[in-house]
XYZ file of C-alpha atoms in Angstrom:
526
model
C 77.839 44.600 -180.225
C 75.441 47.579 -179.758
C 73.657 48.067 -176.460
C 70.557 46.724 -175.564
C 68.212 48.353 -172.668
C 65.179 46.966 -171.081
C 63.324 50.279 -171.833
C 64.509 53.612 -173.609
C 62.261 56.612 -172.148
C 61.895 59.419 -175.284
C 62.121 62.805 -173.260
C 63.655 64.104 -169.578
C 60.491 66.153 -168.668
C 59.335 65.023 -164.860
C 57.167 62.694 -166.076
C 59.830 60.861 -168.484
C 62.011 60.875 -164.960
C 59.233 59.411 -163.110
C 59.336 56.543 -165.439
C 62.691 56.067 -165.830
C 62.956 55.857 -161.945
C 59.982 53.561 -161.384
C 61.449 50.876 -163.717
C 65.197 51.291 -162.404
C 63.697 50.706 -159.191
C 62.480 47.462 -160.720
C 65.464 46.475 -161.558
C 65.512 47.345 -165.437
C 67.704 48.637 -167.260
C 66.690 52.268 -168.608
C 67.653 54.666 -171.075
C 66.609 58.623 -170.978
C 66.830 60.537 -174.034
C 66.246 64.516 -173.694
C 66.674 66.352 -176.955
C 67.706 69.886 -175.056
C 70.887 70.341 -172.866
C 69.121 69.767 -169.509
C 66.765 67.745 -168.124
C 63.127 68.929 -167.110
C 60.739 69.642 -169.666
C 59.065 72.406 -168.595
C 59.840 72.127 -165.131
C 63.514 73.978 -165.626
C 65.779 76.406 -163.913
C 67.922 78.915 -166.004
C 69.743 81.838 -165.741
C 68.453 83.881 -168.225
C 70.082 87.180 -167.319
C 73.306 86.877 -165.256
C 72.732 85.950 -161.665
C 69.369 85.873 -162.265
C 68.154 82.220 -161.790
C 64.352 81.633 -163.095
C 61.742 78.898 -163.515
C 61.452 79.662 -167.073
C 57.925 77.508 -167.708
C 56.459 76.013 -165.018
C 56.939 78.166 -161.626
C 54.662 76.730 -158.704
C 54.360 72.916 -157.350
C 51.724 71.974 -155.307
C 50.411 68.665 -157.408
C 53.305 66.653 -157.472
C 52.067 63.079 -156.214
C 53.188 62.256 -152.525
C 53.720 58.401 -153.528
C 56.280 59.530 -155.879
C 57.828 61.927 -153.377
C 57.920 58.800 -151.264
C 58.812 56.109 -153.430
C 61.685 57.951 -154.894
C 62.904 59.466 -151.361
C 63.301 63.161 -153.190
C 63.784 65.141 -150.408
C 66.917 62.577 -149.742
C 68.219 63.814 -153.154
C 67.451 67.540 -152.406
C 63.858 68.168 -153.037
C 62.667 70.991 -150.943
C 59.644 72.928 -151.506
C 58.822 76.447 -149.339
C 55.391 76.997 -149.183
C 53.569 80.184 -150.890
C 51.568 81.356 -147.865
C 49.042 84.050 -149.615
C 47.334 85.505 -152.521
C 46.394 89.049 -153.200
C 44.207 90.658 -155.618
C 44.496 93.975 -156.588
C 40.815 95.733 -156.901
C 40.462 98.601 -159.465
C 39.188 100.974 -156.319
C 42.605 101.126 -155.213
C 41.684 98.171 -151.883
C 42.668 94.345 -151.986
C 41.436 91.169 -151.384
C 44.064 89.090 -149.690
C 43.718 85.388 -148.756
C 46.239 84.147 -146.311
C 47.245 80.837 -144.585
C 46.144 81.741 -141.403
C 42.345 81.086 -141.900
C 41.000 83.198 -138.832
C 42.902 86.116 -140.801
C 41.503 85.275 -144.325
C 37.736 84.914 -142.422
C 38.419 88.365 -141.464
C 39.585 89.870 -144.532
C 36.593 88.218 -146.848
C 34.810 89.909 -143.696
C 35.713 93.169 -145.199
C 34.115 92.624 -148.448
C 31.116 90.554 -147.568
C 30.149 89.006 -144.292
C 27.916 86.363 -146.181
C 30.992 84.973 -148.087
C 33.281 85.367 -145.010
C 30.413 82.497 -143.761
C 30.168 80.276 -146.634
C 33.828 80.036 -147.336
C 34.432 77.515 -144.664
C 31.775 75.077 -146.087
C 33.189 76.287 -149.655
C 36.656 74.928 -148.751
C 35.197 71.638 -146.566
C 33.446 70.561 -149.747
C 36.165 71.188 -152.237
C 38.271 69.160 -149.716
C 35.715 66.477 -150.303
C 35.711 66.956 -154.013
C 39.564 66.394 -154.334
C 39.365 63.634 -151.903
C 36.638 62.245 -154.205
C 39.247 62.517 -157.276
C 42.417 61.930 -155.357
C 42.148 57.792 -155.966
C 41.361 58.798 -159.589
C 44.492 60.030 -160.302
C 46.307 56.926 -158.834
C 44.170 54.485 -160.570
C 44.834 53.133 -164.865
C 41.646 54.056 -166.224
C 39.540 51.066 -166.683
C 37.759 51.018 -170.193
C 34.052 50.991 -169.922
C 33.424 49.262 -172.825
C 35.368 46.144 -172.734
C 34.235 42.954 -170.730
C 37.672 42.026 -169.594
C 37.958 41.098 -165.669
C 40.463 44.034 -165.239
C 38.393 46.667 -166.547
C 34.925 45.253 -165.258
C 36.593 45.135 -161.428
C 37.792 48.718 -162.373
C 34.443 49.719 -163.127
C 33.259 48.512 -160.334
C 35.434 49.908 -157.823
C 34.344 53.070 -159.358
C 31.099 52.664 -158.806
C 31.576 51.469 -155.178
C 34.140 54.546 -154.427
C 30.875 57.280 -156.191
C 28.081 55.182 -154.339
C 30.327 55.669 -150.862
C 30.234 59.645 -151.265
C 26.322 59.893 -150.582
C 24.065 62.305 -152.233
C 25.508 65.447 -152.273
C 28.725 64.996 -152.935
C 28.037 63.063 -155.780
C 25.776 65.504 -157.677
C 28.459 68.807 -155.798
C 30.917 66.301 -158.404
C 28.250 66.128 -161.550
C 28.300 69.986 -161.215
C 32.195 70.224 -161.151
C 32.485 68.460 -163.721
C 30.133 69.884 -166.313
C 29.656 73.857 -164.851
C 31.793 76.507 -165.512
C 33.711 77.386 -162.665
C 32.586 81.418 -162.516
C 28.471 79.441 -162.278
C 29.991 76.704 -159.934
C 30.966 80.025 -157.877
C 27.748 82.423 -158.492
C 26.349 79.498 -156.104
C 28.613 80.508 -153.532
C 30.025 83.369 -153.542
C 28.724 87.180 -154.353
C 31.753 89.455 -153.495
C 32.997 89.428 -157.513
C 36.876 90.090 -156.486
C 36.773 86.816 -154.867
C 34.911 85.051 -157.195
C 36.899 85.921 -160.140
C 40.309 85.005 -158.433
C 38.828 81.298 -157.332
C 37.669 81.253 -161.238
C 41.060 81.856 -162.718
C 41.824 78.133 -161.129
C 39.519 77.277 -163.771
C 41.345 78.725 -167.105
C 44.737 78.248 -166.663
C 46.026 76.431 -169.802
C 42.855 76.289 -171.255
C 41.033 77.606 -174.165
C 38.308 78.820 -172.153
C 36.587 81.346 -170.048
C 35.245 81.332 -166.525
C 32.116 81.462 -168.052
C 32.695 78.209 -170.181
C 31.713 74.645 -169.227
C 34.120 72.639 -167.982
C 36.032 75.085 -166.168
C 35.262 73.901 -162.985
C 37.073 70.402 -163.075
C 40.137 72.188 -163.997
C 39.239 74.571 -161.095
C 38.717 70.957 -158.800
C 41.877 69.775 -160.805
C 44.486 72.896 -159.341
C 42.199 72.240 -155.966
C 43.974 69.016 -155.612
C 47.175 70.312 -155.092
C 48.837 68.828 -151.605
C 52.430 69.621 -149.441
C 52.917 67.647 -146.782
C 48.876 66.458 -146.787
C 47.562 69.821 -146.653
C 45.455 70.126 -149.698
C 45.189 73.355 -151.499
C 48.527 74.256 -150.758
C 50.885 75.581 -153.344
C 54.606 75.993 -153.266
C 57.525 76.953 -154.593
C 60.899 74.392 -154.872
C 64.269 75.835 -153.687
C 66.243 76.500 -156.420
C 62.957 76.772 -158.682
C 61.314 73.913 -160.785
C 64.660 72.539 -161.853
C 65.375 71.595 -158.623
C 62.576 69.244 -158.800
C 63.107 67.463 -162.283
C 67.041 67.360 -160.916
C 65.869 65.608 -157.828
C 63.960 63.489 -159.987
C 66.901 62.943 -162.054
C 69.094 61.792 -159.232
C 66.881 59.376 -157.637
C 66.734 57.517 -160.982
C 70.373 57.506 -161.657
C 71.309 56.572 -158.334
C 69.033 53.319 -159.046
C 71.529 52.920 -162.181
C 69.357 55.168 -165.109
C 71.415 56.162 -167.760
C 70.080 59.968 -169.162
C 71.467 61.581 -172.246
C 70.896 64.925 -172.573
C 71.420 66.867 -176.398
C 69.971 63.638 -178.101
C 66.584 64.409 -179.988
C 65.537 61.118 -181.389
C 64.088 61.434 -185.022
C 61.403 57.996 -184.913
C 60.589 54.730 -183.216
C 61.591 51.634 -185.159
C 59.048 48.976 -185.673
C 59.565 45.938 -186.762
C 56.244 43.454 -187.177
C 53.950 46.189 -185.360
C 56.331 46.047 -181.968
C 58.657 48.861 -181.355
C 62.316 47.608 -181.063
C 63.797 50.963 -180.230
C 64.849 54.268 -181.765
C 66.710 55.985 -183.879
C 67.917 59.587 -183.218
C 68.697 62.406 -185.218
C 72.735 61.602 -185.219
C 71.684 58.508 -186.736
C 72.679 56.317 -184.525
C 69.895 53.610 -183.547
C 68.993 52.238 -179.991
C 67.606 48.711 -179.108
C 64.790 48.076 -176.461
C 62.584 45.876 -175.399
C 60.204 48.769 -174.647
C 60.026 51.910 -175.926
C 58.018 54.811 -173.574
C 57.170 57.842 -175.166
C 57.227 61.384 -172.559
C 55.848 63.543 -175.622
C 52.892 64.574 -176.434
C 50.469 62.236 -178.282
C 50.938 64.463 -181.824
C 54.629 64.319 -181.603
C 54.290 60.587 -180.593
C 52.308 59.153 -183.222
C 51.696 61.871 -185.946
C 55.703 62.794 -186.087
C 57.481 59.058 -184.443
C 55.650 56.916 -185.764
C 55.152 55.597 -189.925
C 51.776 56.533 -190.302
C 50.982 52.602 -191.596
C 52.003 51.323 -188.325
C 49.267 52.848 -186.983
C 45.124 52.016 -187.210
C 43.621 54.705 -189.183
C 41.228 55.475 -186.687
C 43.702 55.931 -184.186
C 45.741 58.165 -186.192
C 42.018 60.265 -186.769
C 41.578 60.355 -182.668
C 44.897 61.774 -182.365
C 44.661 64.654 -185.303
C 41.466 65.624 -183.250
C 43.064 65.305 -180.300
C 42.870 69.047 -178.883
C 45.791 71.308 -177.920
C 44.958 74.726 -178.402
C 48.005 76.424 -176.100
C 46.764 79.480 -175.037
C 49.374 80.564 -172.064
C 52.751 82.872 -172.065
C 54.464 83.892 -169.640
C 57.028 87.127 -168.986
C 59.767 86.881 -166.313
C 61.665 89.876 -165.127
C 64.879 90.428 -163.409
C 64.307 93.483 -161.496
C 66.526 96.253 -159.111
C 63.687 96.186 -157.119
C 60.359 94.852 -155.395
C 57.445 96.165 -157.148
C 55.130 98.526 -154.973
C 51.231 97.694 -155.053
C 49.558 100.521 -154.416
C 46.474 99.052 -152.574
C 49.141 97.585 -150.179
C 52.127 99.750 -150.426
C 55.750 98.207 -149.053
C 57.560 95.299 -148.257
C 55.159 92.711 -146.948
C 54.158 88.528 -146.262
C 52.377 89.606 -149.319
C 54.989 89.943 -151.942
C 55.987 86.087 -150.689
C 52.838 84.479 -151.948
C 51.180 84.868 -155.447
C 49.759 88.157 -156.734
C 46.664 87.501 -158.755
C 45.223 90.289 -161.617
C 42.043 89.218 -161.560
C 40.065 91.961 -160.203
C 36.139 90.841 -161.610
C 34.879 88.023 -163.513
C 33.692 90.539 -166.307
C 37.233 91.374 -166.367
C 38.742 88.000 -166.999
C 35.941 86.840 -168.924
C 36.959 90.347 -171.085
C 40.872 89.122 -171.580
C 39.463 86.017 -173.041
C 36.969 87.617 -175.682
C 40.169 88.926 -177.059
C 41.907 85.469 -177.813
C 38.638 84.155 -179.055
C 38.493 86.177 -181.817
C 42.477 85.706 -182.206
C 44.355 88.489 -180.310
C 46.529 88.157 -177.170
C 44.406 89.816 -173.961
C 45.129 93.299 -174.021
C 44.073 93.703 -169.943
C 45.100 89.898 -169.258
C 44.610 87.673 -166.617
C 47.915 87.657 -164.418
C 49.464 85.214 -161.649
C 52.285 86.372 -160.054
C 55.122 84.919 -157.646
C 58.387 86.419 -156.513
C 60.567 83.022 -156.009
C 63.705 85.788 -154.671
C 61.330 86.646 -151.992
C 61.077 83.144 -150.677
C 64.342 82.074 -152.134
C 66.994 84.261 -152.033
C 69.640 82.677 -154.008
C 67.385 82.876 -157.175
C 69.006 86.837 -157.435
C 71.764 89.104 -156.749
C 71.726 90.754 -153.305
C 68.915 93.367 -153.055
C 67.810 92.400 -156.288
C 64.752 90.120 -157.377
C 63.247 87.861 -159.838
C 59.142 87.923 -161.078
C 57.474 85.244 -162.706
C 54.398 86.104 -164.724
C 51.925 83.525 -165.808
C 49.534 85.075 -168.305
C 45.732 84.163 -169.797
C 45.250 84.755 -172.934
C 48.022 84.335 -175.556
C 46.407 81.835 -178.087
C 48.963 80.128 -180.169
C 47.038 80.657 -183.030
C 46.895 84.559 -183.312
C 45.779 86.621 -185.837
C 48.832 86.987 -188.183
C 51.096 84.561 -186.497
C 53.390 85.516 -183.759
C 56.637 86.986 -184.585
C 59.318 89.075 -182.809
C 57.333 92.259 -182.712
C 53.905 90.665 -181.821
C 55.888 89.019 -179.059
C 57.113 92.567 -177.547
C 53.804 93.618 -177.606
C 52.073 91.172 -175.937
C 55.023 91.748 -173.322
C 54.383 95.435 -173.101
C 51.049 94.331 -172.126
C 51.853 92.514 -169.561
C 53.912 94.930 -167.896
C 51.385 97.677 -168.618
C 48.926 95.553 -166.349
C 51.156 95.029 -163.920
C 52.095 99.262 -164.064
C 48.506 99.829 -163.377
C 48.667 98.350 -159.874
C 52.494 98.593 -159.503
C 53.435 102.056 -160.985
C 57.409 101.720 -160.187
C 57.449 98.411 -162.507
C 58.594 99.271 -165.084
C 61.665 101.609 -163.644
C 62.658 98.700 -161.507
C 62.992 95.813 -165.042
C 66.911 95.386 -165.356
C 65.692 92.135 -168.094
C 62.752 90.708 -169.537
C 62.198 87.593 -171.267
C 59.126 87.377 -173.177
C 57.848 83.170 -174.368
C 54.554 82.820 -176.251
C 52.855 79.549 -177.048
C 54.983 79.419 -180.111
C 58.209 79.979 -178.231
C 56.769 77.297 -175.970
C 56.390 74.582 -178.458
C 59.243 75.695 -180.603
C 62.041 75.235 -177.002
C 60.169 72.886 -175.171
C 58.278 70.442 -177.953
C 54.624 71.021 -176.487
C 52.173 70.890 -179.288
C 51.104 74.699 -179.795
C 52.524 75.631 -176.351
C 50.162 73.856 -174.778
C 50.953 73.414 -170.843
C 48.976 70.176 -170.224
C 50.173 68.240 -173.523
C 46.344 68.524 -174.462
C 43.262 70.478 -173.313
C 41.757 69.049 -169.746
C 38.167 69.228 -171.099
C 35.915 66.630 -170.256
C 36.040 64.905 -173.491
C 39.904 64.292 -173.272
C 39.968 63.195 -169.620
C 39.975 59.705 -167.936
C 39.447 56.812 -170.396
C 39.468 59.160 -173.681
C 42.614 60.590 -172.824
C 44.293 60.881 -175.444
C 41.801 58.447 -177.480
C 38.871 56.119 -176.337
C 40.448 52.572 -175.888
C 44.061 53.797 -175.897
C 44.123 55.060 -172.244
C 46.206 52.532 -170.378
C 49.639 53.950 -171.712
C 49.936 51.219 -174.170
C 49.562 52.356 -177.784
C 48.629 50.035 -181.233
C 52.359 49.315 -181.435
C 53.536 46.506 -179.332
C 56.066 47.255 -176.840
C 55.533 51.119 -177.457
C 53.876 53.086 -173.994
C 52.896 56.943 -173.292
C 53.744 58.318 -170.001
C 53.610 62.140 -170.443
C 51.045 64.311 -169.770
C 48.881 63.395 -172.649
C 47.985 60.490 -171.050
C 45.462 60.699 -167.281
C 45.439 62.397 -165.261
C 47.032 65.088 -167.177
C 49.077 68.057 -166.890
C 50.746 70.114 -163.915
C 54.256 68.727 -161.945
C 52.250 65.996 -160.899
C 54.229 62.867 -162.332
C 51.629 60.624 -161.848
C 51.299 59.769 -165.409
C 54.786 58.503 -165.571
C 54.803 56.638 -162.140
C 50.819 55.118 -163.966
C 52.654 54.235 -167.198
C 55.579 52.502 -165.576
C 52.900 50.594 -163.388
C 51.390 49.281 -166.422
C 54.703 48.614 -168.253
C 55.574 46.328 -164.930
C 52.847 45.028 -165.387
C 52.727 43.916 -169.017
C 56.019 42.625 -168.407
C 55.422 40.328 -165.654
């Protein structure tokens, strides 16, 4: 007789491991199936070129929920994470602006560039502190639906509206602004030195489709804010043995609570039977019974490529076709013989252990995204940085290093379509705007690997490459994420549930939506 699980989980990225743990740990029986070799998702660590370990997509954490970290006891199955202690920014004049964890230091370094910002930094970071402690219970909470009259979602609402009433008057329009500015205007209120401006802004773009200078920006600037090790917020870090290490720690904790996870098992649909999901069948062939079925994909895979279109409301299926990806990220990583050397702050340094940020102006940023706009990769992109050897040794060969380059803008859909030479260009480009601040780069590159938005959603699954599983603009956050009345994790089919990142709060190694979905699969089933 075939087996029968309590819940089969479609995908091994973190959130799909969240899940799978949650539910274990209620004492259901849980199937994982990942399609590629290992699990992760994005949040992987390979070995690219030999002894040269990488975190190939994802390369920072700083989001990942401390309930989960908690509940699932990670660092007991070998979650560490080393914190990433500055950030530098080149300036075209040949000087820097650095921004360390030591505050007195970083007071005195904005000091340098402008005394006035050097003062309003301190209230800058007390009320961005208040902003993410604003949003924190957000991202713990199912999103009530504000147009249905059920007790669940009317006491939702109205916790809501007690938690906005208790943050008093300026706080609560500081929020209205994050939420609808851009983050580069958001800033201008601040700030006037442009170097710092511009790197705070970059918060703003990453994995969007957008500018600094384009609304919305500055919830996804408050949304990287939120980021939290060990209760300090704002702190970003990078796991020992890279983002693998995390997904594997993940991984463990649900297996030691008795989760089965098959790796090299791509499932081809979800059967339905009388509008409920009964299970799936994968590409082998071979079909897999369930009481539930929880979906870690995105919300076009889910529905538009799992699902029989007639299973589905037609309105539902329309929410989802509109449902916006728009991947507009790459990323390069080098092996290299040795450390680059910045010229604005030659040598070995505390600096080449935190992140180096190209993001010199706001004109200049703003620049790098005119290009994808009208369909080209940035030519003079927008550049993050980290050196995991420096912090990590074991990630390369003695005396040798590793560099992980996130880069803004490669839009998936580019003029002509991205193939193998397109891909080496954009990759020259990169390195050429790393050459102009680090002239021995390119000497020092022993291998490069090169991944567009297309290689993105072509190895990893993610809708036109996109990062988040979906654009965090205002109209796909909260309750419309990823459609208005869908944004409890359950779907139109009975018995079938989202937990990835398409789903609130969104993207990032956060894993709330999986630990949210399982919640509200507990819940269902009780």
């Amino acid at each position: 007789m075939p087996q029968r699980y309590d819940a089969i989980v479609i995908g091994g990225g973190h959130n799909g491991l969240v899940h799978a743990a949650y539910l274990a740990r209620a004492g259901k029986r849980v199937l994982v199936l990942e399609r590629r070799p290992r699990v992760g998702g994005a949040a992987v660590t390979e070995e690219i070129f030999p002894g040269f370990k990488f975190s190939v997509f994802s390369y920072v954490v700083s989001l990942l929920r401390p309930e989960i970290i908690r509940d699932l006891e990670l660092p007991r199955h070998g979650l560490e994470i080393l914190p990433l202690e500055s950030t530098l920014t080149p300036l075209p004049n040949g000087d820097y602006l650095a921004m360390w964890s030591d505050h007195d230091q970083t007071r005195r370094e904005l000091c340098r560039h402008s005394a006035r910002d050097a003062e309003a930094y301190d209230e800058f970071g007390q009320l961005m502190h208040h902003m993410a402690m604003a949003v924190k219970p957000i991202l713990g909470m199912v999103p009530p639906d504000p147009t249905s009259l059920s007790p669940g979602d009317l006491l939702g609402l109205a916790r809501l509206a007690k938690h906005f009433r208790r943050l008093g008057e300026r706080h609560f329009h500081a929020l209205c602004k994050l939420m609808t500015m851009s983050s580069a205007d958001f800033l201008d209120e601040w700030f006037e030195f442009d170097g710092l401006k511009a790197t705070k802004a970059a918060s703003g773009i990453i994995g969007t489709f957008l500018g600094p200078r384009s609304p919305g920006t500055a919830y996804v600037l408050l949304h990287h804010y939120m980021g939290e090790i060990d209760g300090a917020f704002r702190a970003w870090g990078f796991a020992k043995g890279g983002t693998g290490a995390i997904s594997e720690a993940i991984a463990a904790a649900a297996r030691a609570r008795g989760t089965e996870i098959r790796t090299d098992a791509p499932v081809a649909r979800v059967l339905v039977k009388g509008g409920r999901a009964t299970g799936v069948a994968l590409e082998s062939g071979e079909e897999v019974a369930a009481s539930v079925v929880v979906s870690g994909l995105d919300p076009r895979r889910t529905f538009l490529q799992l699902v029989e279109e007639p299973e589905l409301p037609a309105d539902f299926v329309g929410d989802i076709r509109r449902y916006k990806f728009r991947g507009s990220s790459g990323k390069v990583n080098l092996a290299l013989a040795e450390l680059p050397d910045f010229t604005c702050l030659p040598g070995v340094g505390p600096h080449l252990r935190g992140a180096i940020s190209i993001s010199p102006s706001l004109e200049y940023v703003e620049r790098a995204y005119d290009d994808a706009k009208y369909g080209e990769f940035s030519r003079r992109p927008y550049l993050d940085i980290v050196i995991p050897s420096m912090i990590d040794p074991a990630m390369a060969p003695p005396g040798k290093h590793v560099m992980s380059i996130f880069v803004q803008y490669a839009p998936y859909y580019v003029n002509g379509g991205w193939d193998d030479a397109k891909r080496e260009a954009f990759g020259d480009a990169v390195v050429d705007t790393v050459a102009q601040y680090a002239p021995n780069i390119r000497s020092a590159i022993l291998g490069r690997q090169v991944l567009t938005p297309a290689d993105i959603e072509r190895i990893l699954g993610l809708s036109e490459g996109n990062i988040f599983q979906g654009e965090l603009s205002l109209h796909q956050l909260f309750f419309l994420r990823p459609a208005p009345a869908w944004a409890k994790y359950r779907t139109p089919v009975r018995g079938l549930y989202q937990c990835g990142a398409g789903t609130h709060p969104g993207g990032g190694i956060m894993g709330a939506s999986g630990r949210l979905a399982a919640l509200q699969v507990l819940k269902d089933w009780r």
